[in-house]
PDB file of C-alpha atoms in Angstrom:
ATOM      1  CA  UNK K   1       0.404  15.116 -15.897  1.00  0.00           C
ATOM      2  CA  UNK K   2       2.649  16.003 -18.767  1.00  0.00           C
ATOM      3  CA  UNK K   3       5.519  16.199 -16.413  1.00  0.00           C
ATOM      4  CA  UNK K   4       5.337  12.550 -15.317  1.00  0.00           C
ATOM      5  CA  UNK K   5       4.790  11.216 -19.166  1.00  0.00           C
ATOM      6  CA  UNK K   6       7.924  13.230 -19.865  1.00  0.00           C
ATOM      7  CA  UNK K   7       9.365  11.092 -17.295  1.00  0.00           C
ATOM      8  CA  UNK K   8       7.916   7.896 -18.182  1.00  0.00           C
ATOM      9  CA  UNK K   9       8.375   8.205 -21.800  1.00  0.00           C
ATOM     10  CA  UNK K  10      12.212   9.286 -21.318  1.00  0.00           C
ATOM     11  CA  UNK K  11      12.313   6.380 -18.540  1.00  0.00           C
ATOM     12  CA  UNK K  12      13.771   9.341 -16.642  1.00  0.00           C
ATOM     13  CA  UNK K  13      14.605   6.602 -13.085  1.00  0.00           C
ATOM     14  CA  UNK K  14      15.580   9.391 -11.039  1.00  0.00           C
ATOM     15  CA  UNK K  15      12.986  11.876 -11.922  1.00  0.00           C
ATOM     16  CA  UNK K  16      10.137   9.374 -11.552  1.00  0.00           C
ATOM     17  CA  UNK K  17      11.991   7.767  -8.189  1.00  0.00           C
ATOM     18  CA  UNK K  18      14.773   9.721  -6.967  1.00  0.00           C
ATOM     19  CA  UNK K  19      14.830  13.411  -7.153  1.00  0.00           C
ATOM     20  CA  UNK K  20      12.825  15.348  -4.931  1.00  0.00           C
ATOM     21  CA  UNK K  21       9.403  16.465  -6.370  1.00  0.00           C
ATOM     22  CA  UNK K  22       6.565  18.731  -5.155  1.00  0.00           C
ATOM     23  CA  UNK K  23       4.435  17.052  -8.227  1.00  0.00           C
ATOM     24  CA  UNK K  24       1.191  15.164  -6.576  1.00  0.00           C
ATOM     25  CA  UNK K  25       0.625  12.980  -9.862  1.00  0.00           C
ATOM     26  CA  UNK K  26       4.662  11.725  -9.352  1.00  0.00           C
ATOM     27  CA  UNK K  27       4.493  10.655  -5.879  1.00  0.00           C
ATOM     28  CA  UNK K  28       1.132   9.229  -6.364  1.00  0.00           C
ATOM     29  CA  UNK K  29       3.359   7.217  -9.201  1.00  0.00           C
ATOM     30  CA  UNK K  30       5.683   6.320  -6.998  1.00  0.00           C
ATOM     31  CA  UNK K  31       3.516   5.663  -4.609  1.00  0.00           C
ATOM     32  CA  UNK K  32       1.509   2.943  -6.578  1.00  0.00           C
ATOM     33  CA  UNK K  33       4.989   1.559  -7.744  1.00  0.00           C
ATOM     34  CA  UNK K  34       6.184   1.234  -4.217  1.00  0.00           C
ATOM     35  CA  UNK K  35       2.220  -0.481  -2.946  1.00  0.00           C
ATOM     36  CA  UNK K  36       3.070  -2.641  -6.126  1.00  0.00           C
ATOM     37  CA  UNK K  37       5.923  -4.093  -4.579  1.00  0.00           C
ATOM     38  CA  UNK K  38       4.174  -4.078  -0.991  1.00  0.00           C
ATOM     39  CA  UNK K  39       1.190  -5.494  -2.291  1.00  0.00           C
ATOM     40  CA  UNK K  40       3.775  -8.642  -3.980  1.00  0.00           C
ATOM     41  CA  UNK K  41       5.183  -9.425  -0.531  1.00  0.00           C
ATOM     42  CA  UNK K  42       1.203  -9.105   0.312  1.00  0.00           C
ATOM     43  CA  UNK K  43      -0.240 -11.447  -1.541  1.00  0.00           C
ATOM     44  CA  UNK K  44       2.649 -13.781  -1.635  1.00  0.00           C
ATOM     45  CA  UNK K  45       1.928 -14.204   2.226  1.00  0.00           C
ATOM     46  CA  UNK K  46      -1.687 -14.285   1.767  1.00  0.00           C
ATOM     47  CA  UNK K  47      -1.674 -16.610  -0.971  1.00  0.00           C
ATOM     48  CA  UNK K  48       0.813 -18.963   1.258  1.00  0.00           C
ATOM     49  CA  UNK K  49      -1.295 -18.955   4.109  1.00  0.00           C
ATOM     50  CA  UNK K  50      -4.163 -19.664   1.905  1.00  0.00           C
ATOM     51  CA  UNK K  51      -2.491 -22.699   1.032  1.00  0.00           C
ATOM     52  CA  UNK K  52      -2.126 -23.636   4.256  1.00  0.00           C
ATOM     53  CA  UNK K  53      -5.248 -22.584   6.345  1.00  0.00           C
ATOM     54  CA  UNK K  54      -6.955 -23.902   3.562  1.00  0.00           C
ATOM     55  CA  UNK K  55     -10.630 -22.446   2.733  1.00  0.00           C
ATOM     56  CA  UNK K  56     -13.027 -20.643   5.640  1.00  0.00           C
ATOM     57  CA  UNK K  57     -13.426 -16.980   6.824  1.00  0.00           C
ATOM     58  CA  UNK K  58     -10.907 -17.709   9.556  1.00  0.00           C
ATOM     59  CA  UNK K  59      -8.509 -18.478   6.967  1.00  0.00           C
ATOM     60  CA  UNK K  60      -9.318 -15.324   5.037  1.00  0.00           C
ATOM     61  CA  UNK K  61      -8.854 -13.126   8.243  1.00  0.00           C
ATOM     62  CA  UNK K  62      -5.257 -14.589   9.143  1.00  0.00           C
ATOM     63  CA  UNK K  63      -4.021 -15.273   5.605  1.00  0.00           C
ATOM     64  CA  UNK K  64      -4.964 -11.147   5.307  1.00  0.00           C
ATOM     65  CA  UNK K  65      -3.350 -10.525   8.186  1.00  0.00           C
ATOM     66  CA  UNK K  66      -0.121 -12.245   7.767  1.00  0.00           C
ATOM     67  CA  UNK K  67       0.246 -10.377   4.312  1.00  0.00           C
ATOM     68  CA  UNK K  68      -0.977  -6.669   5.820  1.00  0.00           C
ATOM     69  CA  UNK K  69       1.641  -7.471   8.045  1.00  0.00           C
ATOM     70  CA  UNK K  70       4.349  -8.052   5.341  1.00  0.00           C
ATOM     71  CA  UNK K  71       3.303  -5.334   3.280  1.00  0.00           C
ATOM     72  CA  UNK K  72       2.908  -2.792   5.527  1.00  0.00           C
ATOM     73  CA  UNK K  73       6.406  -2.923   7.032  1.00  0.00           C
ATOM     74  CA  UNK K  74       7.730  -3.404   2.865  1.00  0.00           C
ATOM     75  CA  UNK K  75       5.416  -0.442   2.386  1.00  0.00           C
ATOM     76  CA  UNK K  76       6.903   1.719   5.688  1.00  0.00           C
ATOM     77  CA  UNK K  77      10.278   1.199   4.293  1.00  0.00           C
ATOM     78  CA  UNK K  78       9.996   2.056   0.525  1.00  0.00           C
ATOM     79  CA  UNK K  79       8.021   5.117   1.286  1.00  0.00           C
ATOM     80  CA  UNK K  80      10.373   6.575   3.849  1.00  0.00           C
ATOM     81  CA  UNK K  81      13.069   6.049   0.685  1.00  0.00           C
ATOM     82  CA  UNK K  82      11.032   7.194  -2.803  1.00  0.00           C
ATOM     83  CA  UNK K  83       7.740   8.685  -1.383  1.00  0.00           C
ATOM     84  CA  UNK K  84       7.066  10.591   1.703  1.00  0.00           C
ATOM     85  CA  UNK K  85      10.756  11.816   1.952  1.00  0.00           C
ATOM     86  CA  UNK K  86       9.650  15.060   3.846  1.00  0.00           C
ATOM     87  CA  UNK K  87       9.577  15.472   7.753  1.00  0.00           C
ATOM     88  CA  UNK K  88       7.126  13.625   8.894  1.00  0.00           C
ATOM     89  CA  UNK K  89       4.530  15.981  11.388  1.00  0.00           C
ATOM     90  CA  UNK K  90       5.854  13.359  14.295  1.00  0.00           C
ATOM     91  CA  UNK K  91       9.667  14.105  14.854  1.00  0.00           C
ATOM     92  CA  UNK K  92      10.199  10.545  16.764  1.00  0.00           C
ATOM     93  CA  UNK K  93      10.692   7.497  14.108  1.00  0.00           C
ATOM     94  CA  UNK K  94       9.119   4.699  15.979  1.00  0.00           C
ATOM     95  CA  UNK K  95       6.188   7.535  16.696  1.00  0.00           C
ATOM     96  CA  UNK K  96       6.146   7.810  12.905  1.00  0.00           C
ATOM     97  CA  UNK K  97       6.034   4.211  12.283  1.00  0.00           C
ATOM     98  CA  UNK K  98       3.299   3.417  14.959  1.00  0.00           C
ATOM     99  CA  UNK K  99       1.411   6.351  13.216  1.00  0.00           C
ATOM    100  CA  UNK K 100       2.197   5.279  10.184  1.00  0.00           C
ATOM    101  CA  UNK K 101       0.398   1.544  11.435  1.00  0.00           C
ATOM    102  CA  UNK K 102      -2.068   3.179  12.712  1.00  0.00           C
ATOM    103  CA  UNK K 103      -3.383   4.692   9.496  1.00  0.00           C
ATOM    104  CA  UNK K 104      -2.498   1.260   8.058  1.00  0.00           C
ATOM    105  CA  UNK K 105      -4.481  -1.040  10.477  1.00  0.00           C
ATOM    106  CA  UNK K 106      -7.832   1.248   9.399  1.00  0.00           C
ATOM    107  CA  UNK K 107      -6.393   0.090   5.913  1.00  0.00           C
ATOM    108  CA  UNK K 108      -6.935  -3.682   7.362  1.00  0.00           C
ATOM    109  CA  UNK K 109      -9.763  -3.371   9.108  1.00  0.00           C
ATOM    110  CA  UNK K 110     -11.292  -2.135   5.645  1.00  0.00           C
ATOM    111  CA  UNK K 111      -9.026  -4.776   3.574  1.00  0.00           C
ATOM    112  CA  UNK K 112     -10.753  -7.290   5.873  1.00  0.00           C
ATOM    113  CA  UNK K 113     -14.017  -6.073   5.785  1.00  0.00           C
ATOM    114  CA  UNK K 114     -13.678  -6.080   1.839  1.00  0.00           C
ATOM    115  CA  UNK K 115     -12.340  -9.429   1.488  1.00  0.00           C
ATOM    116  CA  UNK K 116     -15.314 -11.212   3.572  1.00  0.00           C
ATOM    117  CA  UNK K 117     -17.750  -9.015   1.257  1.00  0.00           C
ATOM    118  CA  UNK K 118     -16.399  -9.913  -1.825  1.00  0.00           C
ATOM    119  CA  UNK K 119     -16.187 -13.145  -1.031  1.00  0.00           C
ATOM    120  CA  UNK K 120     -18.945 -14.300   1.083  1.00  0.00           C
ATOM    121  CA  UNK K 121     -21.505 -11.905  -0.582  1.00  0.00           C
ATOM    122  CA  UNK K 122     -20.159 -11.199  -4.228  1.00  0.00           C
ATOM    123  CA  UNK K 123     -18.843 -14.719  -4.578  1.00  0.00           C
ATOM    124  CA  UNK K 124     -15.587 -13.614  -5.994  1.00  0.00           C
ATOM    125  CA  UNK K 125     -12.860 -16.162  -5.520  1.00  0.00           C
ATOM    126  CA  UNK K 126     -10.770 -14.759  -3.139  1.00  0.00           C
ATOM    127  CA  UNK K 127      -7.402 -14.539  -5.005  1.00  0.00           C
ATOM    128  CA  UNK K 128      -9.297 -11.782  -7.188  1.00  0.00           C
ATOM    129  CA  UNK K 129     -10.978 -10.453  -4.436  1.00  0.00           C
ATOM    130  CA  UNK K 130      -7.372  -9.272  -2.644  1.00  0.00           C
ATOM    131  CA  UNK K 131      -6.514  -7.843  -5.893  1.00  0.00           C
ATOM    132  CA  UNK K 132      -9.718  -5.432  -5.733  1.00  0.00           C
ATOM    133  CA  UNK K 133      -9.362  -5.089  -2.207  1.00  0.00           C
ATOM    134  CA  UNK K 134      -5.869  -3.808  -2.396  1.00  0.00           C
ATOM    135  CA  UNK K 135      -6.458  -1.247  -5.018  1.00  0.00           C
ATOM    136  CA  UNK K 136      -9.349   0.056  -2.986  1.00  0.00           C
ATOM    137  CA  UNK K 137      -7.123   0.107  -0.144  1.00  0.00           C
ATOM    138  CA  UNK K 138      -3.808   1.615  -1.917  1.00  0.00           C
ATOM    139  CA  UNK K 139      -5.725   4.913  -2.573  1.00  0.00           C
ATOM    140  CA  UNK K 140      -7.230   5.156   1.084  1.00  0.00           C
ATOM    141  CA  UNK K 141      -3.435   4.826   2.443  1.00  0.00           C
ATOM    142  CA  UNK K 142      -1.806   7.000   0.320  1.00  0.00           C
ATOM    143  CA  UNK K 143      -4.670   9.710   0.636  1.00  0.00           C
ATOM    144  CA  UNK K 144      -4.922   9.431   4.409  1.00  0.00           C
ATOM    145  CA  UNK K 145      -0.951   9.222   4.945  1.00  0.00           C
ATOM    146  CA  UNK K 146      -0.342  12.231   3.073  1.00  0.00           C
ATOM    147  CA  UNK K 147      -2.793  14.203   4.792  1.00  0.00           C
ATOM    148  CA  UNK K 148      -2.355  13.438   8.360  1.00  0.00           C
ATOM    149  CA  UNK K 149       1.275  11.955   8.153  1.00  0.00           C
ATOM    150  CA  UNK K 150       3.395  14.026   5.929  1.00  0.00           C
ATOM    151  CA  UNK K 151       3.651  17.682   5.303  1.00  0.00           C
TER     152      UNK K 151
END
């Protein structure tokens, strides 16, 4: 913990992005800063399609999925840069990226899931509801892509 406030508190940019690091609490960091990003491209789509599906569970489900979509590949791409720069256990890069979907779509299914509870059951507006939903869903992916993606 003390290593990343070091980091923060120096605004150290390539210790808290760049250099390699074996420190759990630093990747998580960078990890949350690179879903931050993912989750702008996310909602950005979602909120578009929103706009123009207008109000209903169907447009909840495809406004959802057209941001999962963006983010995921925004998240794919930042990781493989700042986060999970180790071998990946698959050696093939498209295997990688179709496991690394894989893990992502169960992220969906539960970002989906979420959305239509919060919304149809909580009666939270659904622009707050995403923002719940994705921080829910940010410490599923990292958790379950660290443990069965990356060494």
């Amino acid at each position: 913990m003390s290593e990343l406030i070091n980091l923060i508190i120096k605004f150290d940019i390539r210790g808290l992005f760049i250099s390699p690091t074996d420190n759990g609490l630093i990747r998580f960091f960078r990890y949350a800063f690179v879903g931050g990003i993912a989750f702008v491209v996310d909602y950005l789509l979602f909120a578009i399609f929103s706009i123009i599906l207008g109000e209903g569970n169907i447009s909840i489900v495809l406004s959802t999925t057209a941001g999962f979509i963006g983010g995921l590949a925004t998240n794919f791409a930042l990781s493989k840069k700042f986060v999970f720069t180790e071998d990946a256990r698959v050696k093939n890069s498209i295997l990688e990226f179709l496991s690394y979907g894989i893990i992502g779509l169960v992220g969906y299914v539960i970002n989906v899931l979420l959305m239509l509870l919060f919304v149809n059951v909580f009666f939270i507006i659904k622009y707050l509801s995403k923002i719940i939903v994705a921080l829910i869903v940010l410490v599923y992916n990292y958790a379950a892509r660290k443990i069965l993606l990356y060494r």
